[in-house]
Each structure stands twice: as C-alpha cells, then as structure tokens.
PDB file of C-alpha atoms in Angstrom:
ATOM      1  CA  MET A   1      -9.622  23.342  11.617  1.00  0.00           C
ATOM      2  CA  SER A   2      -8.606  19.803  10.934  1.00  0.00           C
ATOM      3  CA  LYS A   3     -11.313  17.163  10.587  1.00  0.00           C
ATOM      4  CA  GLY A   4      -8.929  14.616  12.143  1.00  0.00           C
ATOM      5  CA  LYS A   5      -5.749  12.741  11.566  1.00  0.00           C
ATOM      6  CA  VAL A   6      -5.036  10.025   8.900  1.00  0.00           C
ATOM      7  CA  LEU A   7      -2.162   7.643   9.282  1.00  0.00           C
ATOM      8  CA  VAL A   8      -0.133   7.099   6.150  1.00  0.00           C
ATOM      9  CA  ILE A   9       2.110   3.983   6.453  1.00  0.00           C
ATOM     10  CA  GLY A  10       5.091   4.201   4.175  1.00  0.00           C
ATOM     11  CA  SER A  11       7.855   1.837   3.346  1.00  0.00           C
ATOM     12  CA  ASN A  12      11.583   2.259   3.858  1.00  0.00           C
ATOM     13  CA  ALA A  13      12.570  -0.542   1.485  1.00  0.00           C
ATOM     14  CA  THR A  14      14.862   0.229  -1.423  1.00  0.00           C
ATOM     15  CA  THR A  15      15.503  -3.353  -2.646  1.00  0.00           C
ATOM     16  CA  LEU A  16      13.432  -6.413  -3.297  1.00  0.00           C
ATOM     17  CA  GLU A  17      14.721  -9.938  -3.583  1.00  0.00           C
ATOM     18  CA  VAL A  18      14.003 -11.772  -6.890  1.00  0.00           C
ATOM     19  CA  GLN A  19      14.363 -15.301  -8.182  1.00  0.00           C
ATOM     20  CA  GLY A  20      17.875 -16.414  -8.573  1.00  0.00           C
ATOM     21  CA  GLY A  21      19.013 -14.864  -5.344  1.00  0.00           C
ATOM     22  CA  GLY A  22      19.583 -11.263  -6.476  1.00  0.00           C
ATOM     23  CA  THR A  23      17.803  -8.044  -5.699  1.00  0.00           C
ATOM     24  CA  VAL A  24      16.334  -5.145  -7.675  1.00  0.00           C
ATOM     25  CA  GLU A  25      16.024  -1.524  -6.625  1.00  0.00           C
ATOM     26  CA  THR A  26      12.612  -0.389  -5.597  1.00  0.00           C
ATOM     27  CA  GLY A  27      10.686   2.237  -3.554  1.00  0.00           C
ATOM     28  CA  GLN A  28       7.261   3.777  -3.280  1.00  0.00           C
ATOM     29  CA  TYR A  29       5.476   5.137  -6.347  1.00  0.00           C
ATOM     30  CA  LEU A  30       5.235   8.942  -6.508  1.00  0.00           C
ATOM     31  CA  ASN A  31       1.713   9.188  -7.773  1.00  0.00           C
ATOM     32  CA  GLU A  32       0.413   6.425  -5.455  1.00  0.00           C
ATOM     33  CA  THR A  33       1.770   8.368  -2.489  1.00  0.00           C
ATOM     34  CA  VAL A  34       1.113  11.942  -3.403  1.00  0.00           C
ATOM     35  CA  VAL A  35      -2.283  11.834  -5.216  1.00  0.00           C
ATOM     36  CA  PRO A  36      -4.178  10.281  -2.273  1.00  0.00           C
ATOM     37  CA  ALA A  37      -2.162  12.325   0.200  1.00  0.00           C
ATOM     38  CA  MET A  38      -3.121  15.630  -1.448  1.00  0.00           C
ATOM     39  CA  ALA A  39      -6.777  14.563  -1.674  1.00  0.00           C
ATOM     40  CA  ILE A  40      -6.777  13.660   2.003  1.00  0.00           C
ATOM     41  CA  GLU A  41      -5.342  17.083   2.887  1.00  0.00           C
ATOM     42  CA  ALA A  42      -7.618  18.872   0.498  1.00  0.00           C
ATOM     43  CA  ALA A  43     -10.574  17.263   2.309  1.00  0.00           C
ATOM     44  CA  GLY A  44      -9.421  18.838   5.626  1.00  0.00           C
ATOM     45  CA  TYR A  45      -7.530  16.038   7.251  1.00  0.00           C
ATOM     46  CA  GLU A  46      -4.020  16.126   8.836  1.00  0.00           C
ATOM     47  CA  ILE A  47      -1.616  13.454   7.625  1.00  0.00           C
ATOM     48  CA  VAL A  48       0.766  11.693   9.910  1.00  0.00           C
ATOM     49  CA  LEU A  49       3.386   9.782   7.816  1.00  0.00           C
ATOM     50  CA  ALA A  50       4.918   6.872   9.645  1.00  0.00           C
ATOM     51  CA  THR A  51       7.436   4.227   8.466  1.00  0.00           C
ATOM     52  CA  PRO A  52       9.190   1.212  10.078  1.00  0.00           C
ATOM     53  CA  THR A  53      12.413   3.143  10.703  1.00  0.00           C
ATOM     54  CA  GLY A  54      11.066   6.696  10.962  1.00  0.00           C
ATOM     55  CA  ALA A  55      12.867   7.801   7.779  1.00  0.00           C
ATOM     56  CA  LYS A  56      11.095   9.329   4.746  1.00  0.00           C
ATOM     57  CA  PRO A  57      10.348   6.688   2.055  1.00  0.00           C
ATOM     58  CA  THR A  58      12.360   6.496  -1.099  1.00  0.00           C
ATOM     59  CA  ILE A  59      10.485   7.202  -4.357  1.00  0.00           C
ATOM     60  CA  ASP A  60      11.065   4.605  -7.121  1.00  0.00           C
ATOM     61  CA  PRO A  61      12.558   6.613 -10.024  1.00  0.00           C
ATOM     62  CA  VAL A  62      10.399   4.616 -12.466  1.00  0.00           C
ATOM     63  CA  SER A  63       7.333   6.346 -11.017  1.00  0.00           C
ATOM     64  CA  ASP A  64       8.753   9.842 -11.416  1.00  0.00           C
ATOM     65  CA  ALA A  65       7.198  10.203 -14.861  1.00  0.00           C
ATOM     66  CA  ALA A  66       4.380  12.139 -16.428  1.00  0.00           C
ATOM     67  CA  GLU A  67       2.761   8.892 -17.712  1.00  0.00           C
ATOM     68  CA  HIS A  68       1.583   8.265 -14.107  1.00  0.00           C
ATOM     69  CA  PHE A  69      -0.130  11.671 -14.090  1.00  0.00           C
ATOM     70  CA  GLY A  70      -2.042  11.232 -17.282  1.00  0.00           C
ATOM     71  CA  GLY A  71       0.854  12.714 -19.302  1.00  0.00           C
ATOM     72  CA  ASP A  72       0.519  16.046 -17.414  1.00  0.00           C
ATOM     73  CA  GLU A  73       3.954  17.505 -16.789  1.00  0.00           C
ATOM     74  CA  LYS A  74       2.459  20.165 -14.546  1.00  0.00           C
ATOM     75  CA  ALA A  75       0.826  17.566 -12.368  1.00  0.00           C
ATOM     76  CA  LEU A  76       4.156  15.710 -12.237  1.00  0.00           C
ATOM     77  CA  GLU A  77       5.986  18.928 -11.070  1.00  0.00           C
ATOM     78  CA  GLU A  78       3.291  19.578  -8.456  1.00  0.00           C
ATOM     79  CA  ALA A  79       3.615  16.057  -7.145  1.00  0.00           C
ATOM     80  CA  ARG A  80       7.389  16.412  -6.968  1.00  0.00           C
ATOM     81  CA  GLY A  81       7.045  19.700  -5.113  1.00  0.00           C
ATOM     82  CA  TYR A  82       4.555  18.268  -2.691  1.00  0.00           C
ATOM     83  CA  TYR A  83       6.705  15.260  -1.865  1.00  0.00           C
ATOM     84  CA  ALA A  84       9.867  17.374  -1.519  1.00  0.00           C
ATOM     85  CA  HIS A  85       8.458  20.321   0.479  1.00  0.00           C
ATOM     86  CA  SER A  86       5.024  19.684   2.137  1.00  0.00           C
ATOM     87  CA  PRO A  87       5.120  19.321   5.900  1.00  0.00           C
ATOM     88  CA  ALA A  88       2.959  16.171   5.615  1.00  0.00           C
ATOM     89  CA  MET A  89       5.634  14.347   3.621  1.00  0.00           C
ATOM     90  CA  ASN A  90       8.656  15.699   5.560  1.00  0.00           C
ATOM     91  CA  ALA A  91       7.943  14.924   9.223  1.00  0.00           C
ATOM     92  CA  PRO A  92       7.926  11.107   9.217  1.00  0.00           C
ATOM     93  CA  LYS A  93       7.551   9.300  12.512  1.00  0.00           C
ATOM     94  CA  LYS A  94       8.531   5.729  13.584  1.00  0.00           C
ATOM     95  CA  LEU A  95       5.515   3.573  13.147  1.00  0.00           C
ATOM     96  CA  SER A  96       6.047   1.633  16.353  1.00  0.00           C
ATOM     97  CA  GLU A  97       6.087   4.822  18.341  1.00  0.00           C
ATOM     98  CA  VAL A  98       2.864   6.055  16.686  1.00  0.00           C
ATOM     99  CA  VAL A  99       1.160   2.642  17.460  1.00  0.00           C
ATOM    100  CA  ASP A 100       2.491   2.608  21.067  1.00  0.00           C
ATOM    101  CA  ALA A 101       1.163   6.173  21.607  1.00  0.00           C
ATOM    102  CA  GLY A 102      -2.298   4.923  20.545  1.00  0.00           C
ATOM    103  CA  LEU A 103      -4.334   5.228  17.406  1.00  0.00           C
ATOM    104  CA  ASP A 104      -7.722   6.297  18.808  1.00  0.00           C
ATOM    105  CA  GLY A 105      -7.101   9.870  17.402  1.00  0.00           C
ATOM    106  CA  PHE A 106      -6.852   8.661  13.859  1.00  0.00           C
ATOM    107  CA  ALA A 107      -9.809   8.669  11.495  1.00  0.00           C
ATOM    108  CA  GLY A 108      -8.305   6.239   8.967  1.00  0.00           C
ATOM    109  CA  VAL A 109      -5.179   4.759   7.518  1.00  0.00           C
ATOM    110  CA  PHE A 110      -3.703   4.681   3.952  1.00  0.00           C
ATOM    111  CA  VAL A 111      -0.837   2.513   2.576  1.00  0.00           C
ATOM    112  CA  PRO A 112       0.688   3.569  -0.840  1.00  0.00           C
ATOM    113  CA  GLY A 113       2.197   1.175  -3.323  1.00  0.00           C
ATOM    114  CA  GLY A 114       5.292   0.519  -5.324  1.00  0.00           C
ATOM    115  CA  HIS A 115       7.093  -2.797  -4.823  1.00  0.00           C
ATOM    116  CA  ALA A 116       8.659  -1.566  -1.597  1.00  0.00           C
ATOM    117  CA  PRO A 117       5.956  -2.757   0.756  1.00  0.00           C
ATOM    118  CA  ILE A 118       6.578  -6.414  -0.297  1.00  0.00           C
ATOM    119  CA  THR A 119       9.961  -6.155   1.471  1.00  0.00           C
ATOM    120  CA  ASP A 120       9.254  -4.440   4.791  1.00  0.00           C
ATOM    121  CA  LEU A 121       5.533  -3.881   5.359  1.00  0.00           C
ATOM    122  CA  MET A 122       4.293  -7.402   4.479  1.00  0.00           C
ATOM    123  CA  PRO A 123       6.210  -9.129   7.327  1.00  0.00           C
ATOM    124  CA  ASP A 124       5.939  -6.358   9.879  1.00  0.00           C
ATOM    125  CA  GLU A 125       4.027  -7.178  13.048  1.00  0.00           C
ATOM    126  CA  THR A 126       3.792  -3.431  13.862  1.00  0.00           C
ATOM    127  CA  VAL A 127       1.922  -2.855  10.668  1.00  0.00           C
ATOM    128  CA  GLY A 128      -0.415  -5.636  11.680  1.00  0.00           C
ATOM    129  CA  ARG A 129      -0.957  -4.028  15.080  1.00  0.00           C
ATOM    130  CA  ALA A 130      -1.869  -0.786  13.333  1.00  0.00           C
ATOM    131  CA  LEU A 131      -4.215  -2.392  10.836  1.00  0.00           C
ATOM    132  CA  ALA A 132      -5.868  -4.417  13.620  1.00  0.00           C
ATOM    133  CA  HIS A 133      -6.929  -1.148  15.325  1.00  0.00           C
ATOM    134  CA  PHE A 134      -8.541   0.259  12.221  1.00  0.00           C
ATOM    135  CA  HIS A 135     -10.197  -3.089  11.471  1.00  0.00           C
ATOM    136  CA  THR A 136     -11.601  -3.493  14.959  1.00  0.00           C
ATOM    137  CA  GLU A 137     -12.875   0.061  15.022  1.00  0.00           C
ATOM    138  CA  GLY A 138     -14.256  -0.192  11.482  1.00  0.00           C
ATOM    139  CA  LYS A 139     -12.221   2.861  10.397  1.00  0.00           C
ATOM    140  CA  PRO A 140     -11.553   3.496   6.718  1.00  0.00           C
ATOM    141  CA  THR A 141      -8.499   1.485   5.583  1.00  0.00           C
ATOM    142  CA  ALA A 142      -7.168   2.201   2.091  1.00  0.00           C
ATOM    143  CA  LEU A 143      -4.280   0.547   0.293  1.00  0.00           C
ATOM    144  CA  LEU A 144      -3.134   0.997  -3.306  1.00  0.00           C
ATOM    145  CA  CYS A 145      -1.434  -1.170  -5.985  1.00  0.00           C
ATOM    146  CA  HIS A 146       1.096  -3.309  -4.096  1.00  0.00           C
ATOM    147  CA  GLY A 147       0.162  -1.493  -0.852  1.00  0.00           C
ATOM    148  CA  PRO A 148      -2.481  -4.107  -0.018  1.00  0.00           C
ATOM    149  CA  ILE A 149       0.243  -6.787   0.499  1.00  0.00           C
ATOM    150  CA  ALA A 150       0.801  -4.894   3.841  1.00  0.00           C
ATOM    151  CA  LEU A 151      -2.524  -6.506   4.950  1.00  0.00           C
ATOM    152  CA  ALA A 152      -0.334  -9.645   5.469  1.00  0.00           C
ATOM    153  CA  GLY A 153       1.186  -7.842   8.414  1.00  0.00           C
ATOM    154  CA  ALA A 154      -1.984  -8.663  10.286  1.00  0.00           C
ATOM    155  CA  ALA A 155      -1.378 -12.397   9.845  1.00  0.00           C
ATOM    156  CA  ALA A 156      -0.869 -14.459  12.967  1.00  0.00           C
ATOM    157  CA  ASP A 157       2.766 -14.953  11.853  1.00  0.00           C
ATOM    158  CA  PRO A 158       3.558 -12.317   9.231  1.00  0.00           C
ATOM    159  CA  LYS A 159       7.219 -13.220   8.873  1.00  0.00           C
ATOM    160  CA  GLY A 160       6.383 -16.895   8.503  1.00  0.00           C
ATOM    161  CA  PHE A 161       3.689 -16.028   6.068  1.00  0.00           C
ATOM    162  CA  ARG A 162       6.064 -14.130   3.847  1.00  0.00           C
ATOM    163  CA  ALA A 163       8.752 -16.787   4.101  1.00  0.00           C
ATOM    164  CA  ALA A 164       6.231 -19.439   3.094  1.00  0.00           C
ATOM    165  CA  MET A 165       5.212 -17.413   0.077  1.00  0.00           C
ATOM    166  CA  VAL A 166       8.839 -17.041  -0.954  1.00  0.00           C
ATOM    167  CA  ALA A 167       9.297 -20.731  -0.605  1.00  0.00           C
ATOM    168  CA  GLY A 168       6.205 -21.436  -2.772  1.00  0.00           C
ATOM    169  CA  ASP A 169       4.349 -23.138   0.089  1.00  0.00           C
ATOM    170  CA  ASP A 170       0.897 -21.719  -0.020  1.00  0.00           C
ATOM    171  CA  ALA A 171      -0.461 -24.206   2.487  1.00  0.00           C
ATOM    172  CA  LYS A 172       2.177 -23.165   5.027  1.00  0.00           C
ATOM    173  CA  ALA A 173       1.410 -19.600   4.295  1.00  0.00           C
ATOM    174  CA  ALA A 174      -2.247 -20.172   5.004  1.00  0.00           C
ATOM    175  CA  GLU A 175      -1.347 -21.810   8.253  1.00  0.00           C
ATOM    176  CA  ALA A 176       0.806 -18.781   9.182  1.00  0.00           C
ATOM    177  CA  ALA A 177      -2.092 -16.437   8.283  1.00  0.00           C
ATOM    178  CA  GLY A 178      -4.045 -17.963  11.230  1.00  0.00           C
ATOM    179  CA  ASP A 179      -7.224 -16.022  12.045  1.00  0.00           C
ATOM    180  CA  TRP A 180      -6.451 -13.302   9.617  1.00  0.00           C
ATOM    181  CA  PRO A 181      -8.830 -10.341  10.249  1.00  0.00           C
ATOM    182  CA  TYR A 182      -9.487  -9.824   6.509  1.00  0.00           C
ATOM    183  CA  ARG A 183     -10.424 -13.462   5.787  1.00  0.00           C
ATOM    184  CA  GLY A 184     -13.372 -13.471   3.367  1.00  0.00           C
ATOM    185  CA  TYR A 185     -13.040  -9.779   2.530  1.00  0.00           C
ATOM    186  CA  ARG A 186     -13.320  -8.753  -1.116  1.00  0.00           C
ATOM    187  CA  MET A 187     -10.110  -6.869  -2.193  1.00  0.00           C
ATOM    188  CA  THR A 188      -7.862  -6.060  -5.122  1.00  0.00           C
ATOM    189  CA  ILE A 189      -4.218  -5.737  -5.659  1.00  0.00           C
ATOM    190  CA  PHE A 190      -1.724  -5.500  -8.553  1.00  0.00           C
ATOM    191  CA  SER A 191      -2.661  -8.415 -10.705  1.00  0.00           C
ATOM    192  CA  ALA A 192      -0.578 -11.339 -11.856  1.00  0.00           C
ATOM    193  CA  ASN A 193      -0.817 -10.207 -15.462  1.00  0.00           C
ATOM    194  CA  GLU A 194       0.293  -6.714 -14.599  1.00  0.00           C
ATOM    195  CA  GLU A 195       3.099  -8.146 -12.595  1.00  0.00           C
ATOM    196  CA  LYS A 196       4.403 -10.123 -15.586  1.00  0.00           C
ATOM    197  CA  VAL A 197       4.580  -6.798 -17.531  1.00  0.00           C
ATOM    198  CA  ALA A 198       6.409  -5.178 -14.599  1.00  0.00           C
ATOM    199  CA  GLU A 199       8.862  -8.097 -14.348  1.00  0.00           C
ATOM    200  CA  GLU A 200       9.674  -7.923 -18.117  1.00  0.00           C
ATOM    201  CA  HIS A 201       9.834  -4.199 -18.662  1.00  0.00           C
ATOM    202  CA  ILE A 202      10.729  -2.684 -15.256  1.00  0.00           C
ATOM    203  CA  LEU A 203      12.245  -5.201 -12.865  1.00  0.00           C
ATOM    204  CA  LYS A 204      13.983  -7.371 -15.518  1.00  0.00           C
ATOM    205  CA  ALA A 205      13.568 -10.207 -13.091  1.00  0.00           C
ATOM    206  CA  LYS A 206      10.905 -12.573 -11.638  1.00  0.00           C
ATOM    207  CA  LEU A 207       9.490 -12.290  -8.213  1.00  0.00           C
ATOM    208  CA  TYR A 208       8.952 -15.218  -5.943  1.00  0.00           C
ATOM    209  CA  PHE A 209       5.211 -14.867  -5.926  1.00  0.00           C
ATOM    210  CA  ASP A 210       2.495 -12.615  -7.333  1.00  0.00           C
ATOM    211  CA  MET A 211       0.303 -10.435  -5.082  1.00  0.00           C
ATOM    212  CA  PRO A 212      -3.195 -12.019  -5.631  1.00  0.00           C
ATOM    213  CA  ARG A 213      -1.728 -15.416  -4.839  1.00  0.00           C
ATOM    214  CA  ALA A 214      -0.422 -14.160  -1.514  1.00  0.00           C
ATOM    215  CA  LEU A 215      -3.609 -12.473  -0.436  1.00  0.00           C
ATOM    216  CA  THR A 216      -5.650 -15.492  -1.597  1.00  0.00           C
ATOM    217  CA  ALA A 217      -3.420 -17.780   0.584  1.00  0.00           C
ATOM    218  CA  ALA A 218      -4.110 -15.478   3.505  1.00  0.00           C
ATOM    219  CA  GLY A 219      -7.830 -15.910   2.973  1.00  0.00           C
ATOM    220  CA  GLY A 220      -8.805 -12.905   0.949  1.00  0.00           C
ATOM    221  CA  SER A 221     -11.331 -12.880  -1.942  1.00  0.00           C
ATOM    222  CA  VAL A 222      -9.153 -11.172  -4.584  1.00  0.00           C
ATOM    223  CA  GLU A 223     -10.668  -9.475  -7.704  1.00  0.00           C
ATOM    224  CA  ASN A 224      -8.962  -7.805 -10.568  1.00  0.00           C
ATOM    225  CA  GLY A 225     -10.348  -5.604 -13.338  1.00  0.00           C
ATOM    226  CA  ALA A 226     -10.984  -6.808 -16.799  1.00  0.00           C
ATOM    227  CA  GLN A 227      -8.305  -4.580 -18.336  1.00  0.00           C
ATOM    228  CA  ASN A 228      -4.651  -4.290 -17.199  1.00  0.00           C
ATOM    229  CA  PHE A 229      -3.525  -0.912 -15.883  1.00  0.00           C
ATOM    230  CA  ALA A 230      -7.038   0.455 -15.865  1.00  0.00           C
ATOM    231  CA  PRO A 231      -8.565   1.973 -12.697  1.00  0.00           C
ATOM    232  CA  PHE A 232     -10.164  -0.615 -10.469  1.00  0.00           C
ATOM    233  CA  VAL A 233     -11.233  -0.129  -6.814  1.00  0.00           C
ATOM    234  CA  VAL A 234     -12.915  -2.627  -4.478  1.00  0.00           C
ATOM    235  CA  THR A 235     -14.661  -1.580  -1.221  1.00  0.00           C
ATOM    236  CA  ASP A 236     -15.746  -4.176   1.387  1.00  0.00           C
ATOM    237  CA  ARG A 237     -16.759  -2.788   4.776  1.00  0.00           C
ATOM    238  CA  GLU A 238     -13.891  -0.595   6.030  1.00  0.00           C
ATOM    239  CA  LEU A 239     -11.410  -1.947   3.483  1.00  0.00           C
ATOM    240  CA  ILE A 240     -10.779   0.068   0.271  1.00  0.00           C
ATOM    241  CA  THR A 241      -8.192  -1.271  -2.161  1.00  0.00           C
ATOM    242  CA  GLY A 242      -7.046  -0.121  -5.568  1.00  0.00           C
ATOM    243  CA  GLN A 243      -5.413  -2.369  -8.138  1.00  0.00           C
ATOM    244  CA  ASN A 244      -2.732  -0.328  -9.788  1.00  0.00           C
ATOM    245  CA  PRO A 245      -1.131   3.118 -10.380  1.00  0.00           C
ATOM    246  CA  ALA A 246      -4.130   4.263 -12.417  1.00  0.00           C
ATOM    247  CA  SER A 247      -6.379   3.658  -9.464  1.00  0.00           C
ATOM    248  CA  ASP A 248      -4.895   6.541  -7.511  1.00  0.00           C
ATOM    249  CA  LYS A 249      -7.651   9.052  -7.993  1.00  0.00           C
ATOM    250  CA  PRO A 250     -10.675   6.711  -7.594  1.00  0.00           C
ATOM    251  CA  LEU A 251      -9.101   5.190  -4.480  1.00  0.00           C
ATOM    252  CA  ALA A 252      -8.461   8.596  -3.005  1.00  0.00           C
ATOM    253  CA  LYS A 253     -12.146   9.645  -3.756  1.00  0.00           C
ATOM    254  CA  ALA A 254     -13.516   6.509  -2.150  1.00  0.00           C
ATOM    255  CA  PHE A 255     -11.305   6.918   0.920  1.00  0.00           C
ATOM    256  CA  VAL A 256     -12.198  10.617   1.455  1.00  0.00           C
ATOM    257  CA  GLU A 257     -15.928   9.761   1.055  1.00  0.00           C
ATOM    258  CA  ALA A 258     -15.526   6.870   3.542  1.00  0.00           C
ATOM    259  CA  LEU A 259     -13.866   9.270   6.084  1.00  0.00           C
ATOM    260  CA  ALA A 260     -16.698  11.809   5.617  1.00  0.00           C
ATOM    261  CA  ALA A 261     -19.336   9.119   5.973  1.00  0.00           C
ATOM    262  CA  ARG A 262     -17.911   8.004   9.240  1.00  0.00           C
ATOM    263  CA  GLY A 263     -17.750  11.597  10.403  1.00  0.00           C
TER     264      GLY A 263
END
C-alpha cells in the first residue's frame, strides 16, 4: 500500500540560450532524476511525474555516463532501464492540470536538475503555484543541482525575474521577486565555480548568469560546499536542496526522511 504521492516536476526544455545569442542542447540529468525517484519509490511512495507540456523530459546525453553513478556500469544500466520502462517515468502529466486538480493529496515535491530547468521551470508561474502549496503546507520540497532555480517560479513575476537576470540587472530581478516565499531560506544550488567548469568542458559557451547569483537576487541565503562536485545538501524548514550531481543520494535520503517524519 502506497504511503502517499510525491510530485516530481520535470523539464521539457532541450535548449538553453547562451551569451552571444546562440543556444546549446540540454536536458535533465539521468542520475539526478532516477536516483531520487527510485529512492522515493523504494520508500513506499507513488510518483506522479508532471511537466509543463505533459511530455516526458529529455535526458541530457552528457549525463548518460557511468561517472555519474560512481563508475558503476551496472548502476547506469539500471538507471537507463528505470527511466525507459518504469511506470513512474512513463506516464507524465501536464503540470497545470495536476495543479488545477489540487495538490492536497501529495506528500512532497521533487525537482531534478540538469540545465533544462533554467529554460522552462524558472519562469513558469504554474511551477510557482505548485511550490506555493508545498511551502504553505510545510511539505517536504527537494530540488537538486540546477533544479533549485525552479524556486524562481514562485517569484511575484517569474518571467520578469528571469528576463532581468539575463539582462544582468540584479536590482530589477530583486524587484520582480517581490515577496518571494523562500526569502531568507538557506539553500544550495550548482555553484559558480562548478558552472565555469561546465561552461568550459560541456556547454562550450557562457551562460548569462550563474545560479547562486539568481537565487541570491531573489532573496535566498545561498551556500556552497568547500569542494567542487562533492556532495552537499542544505535543509532549511521544508526546503531540501542539493548542490550538484554527486548530491543525488544524500538529497534522496534527506527527502525520504523528511517525508517519513511528516508522516
């Protein structure tokens, strides 16, 4: 018997704009999606995957590698199989329809990373509506790597907030954030130093802003671990955030424990 439902908010983005006017291909990270999802199901919860369009998220090919599973090829194959065939990952719903139907029956919410959320979850008012429910009710809210940028969806004007960050106007972004529900919360997200590595070796391009800068402009108290690409998780009230791909297992553990503690 299920202990309850957990909402997983996925991204449909496959491109991300970069400085100079071009775009790069992107998606969700496989391990950041699957490792927490499998832990949530193993703990006895039912997953409801929802995205802005209702389509299944695209996995960033860069993440389809054993290095993100501790070099374990068997774990990589298991993750691929889970994402390809599990009912939880293959019955996505449209997020607006899930939110409109009501979120009272959900025990918590999880947002995976990869660069994709910067494109479509960050400026999405429906994401903000969903997060507002879990915030108001004090329900466990977990976001991983670039996933915490989705917290900007809860800004007073999320589209304006994102546009201001792209324009490099932090003051205007702070204004667009308004009475952001996570103002003053401790949180983490993919660090500026880690982003420089990703820009150089993966994206081959520069983003318009780094993630800590955006959440700081919104009013968050952003922390990053002392070592790049090492596990780092921050919990403040209902909010649980993980810094990078290596934070997948500790974030999943903290989230499952928070769900259990709430009952």
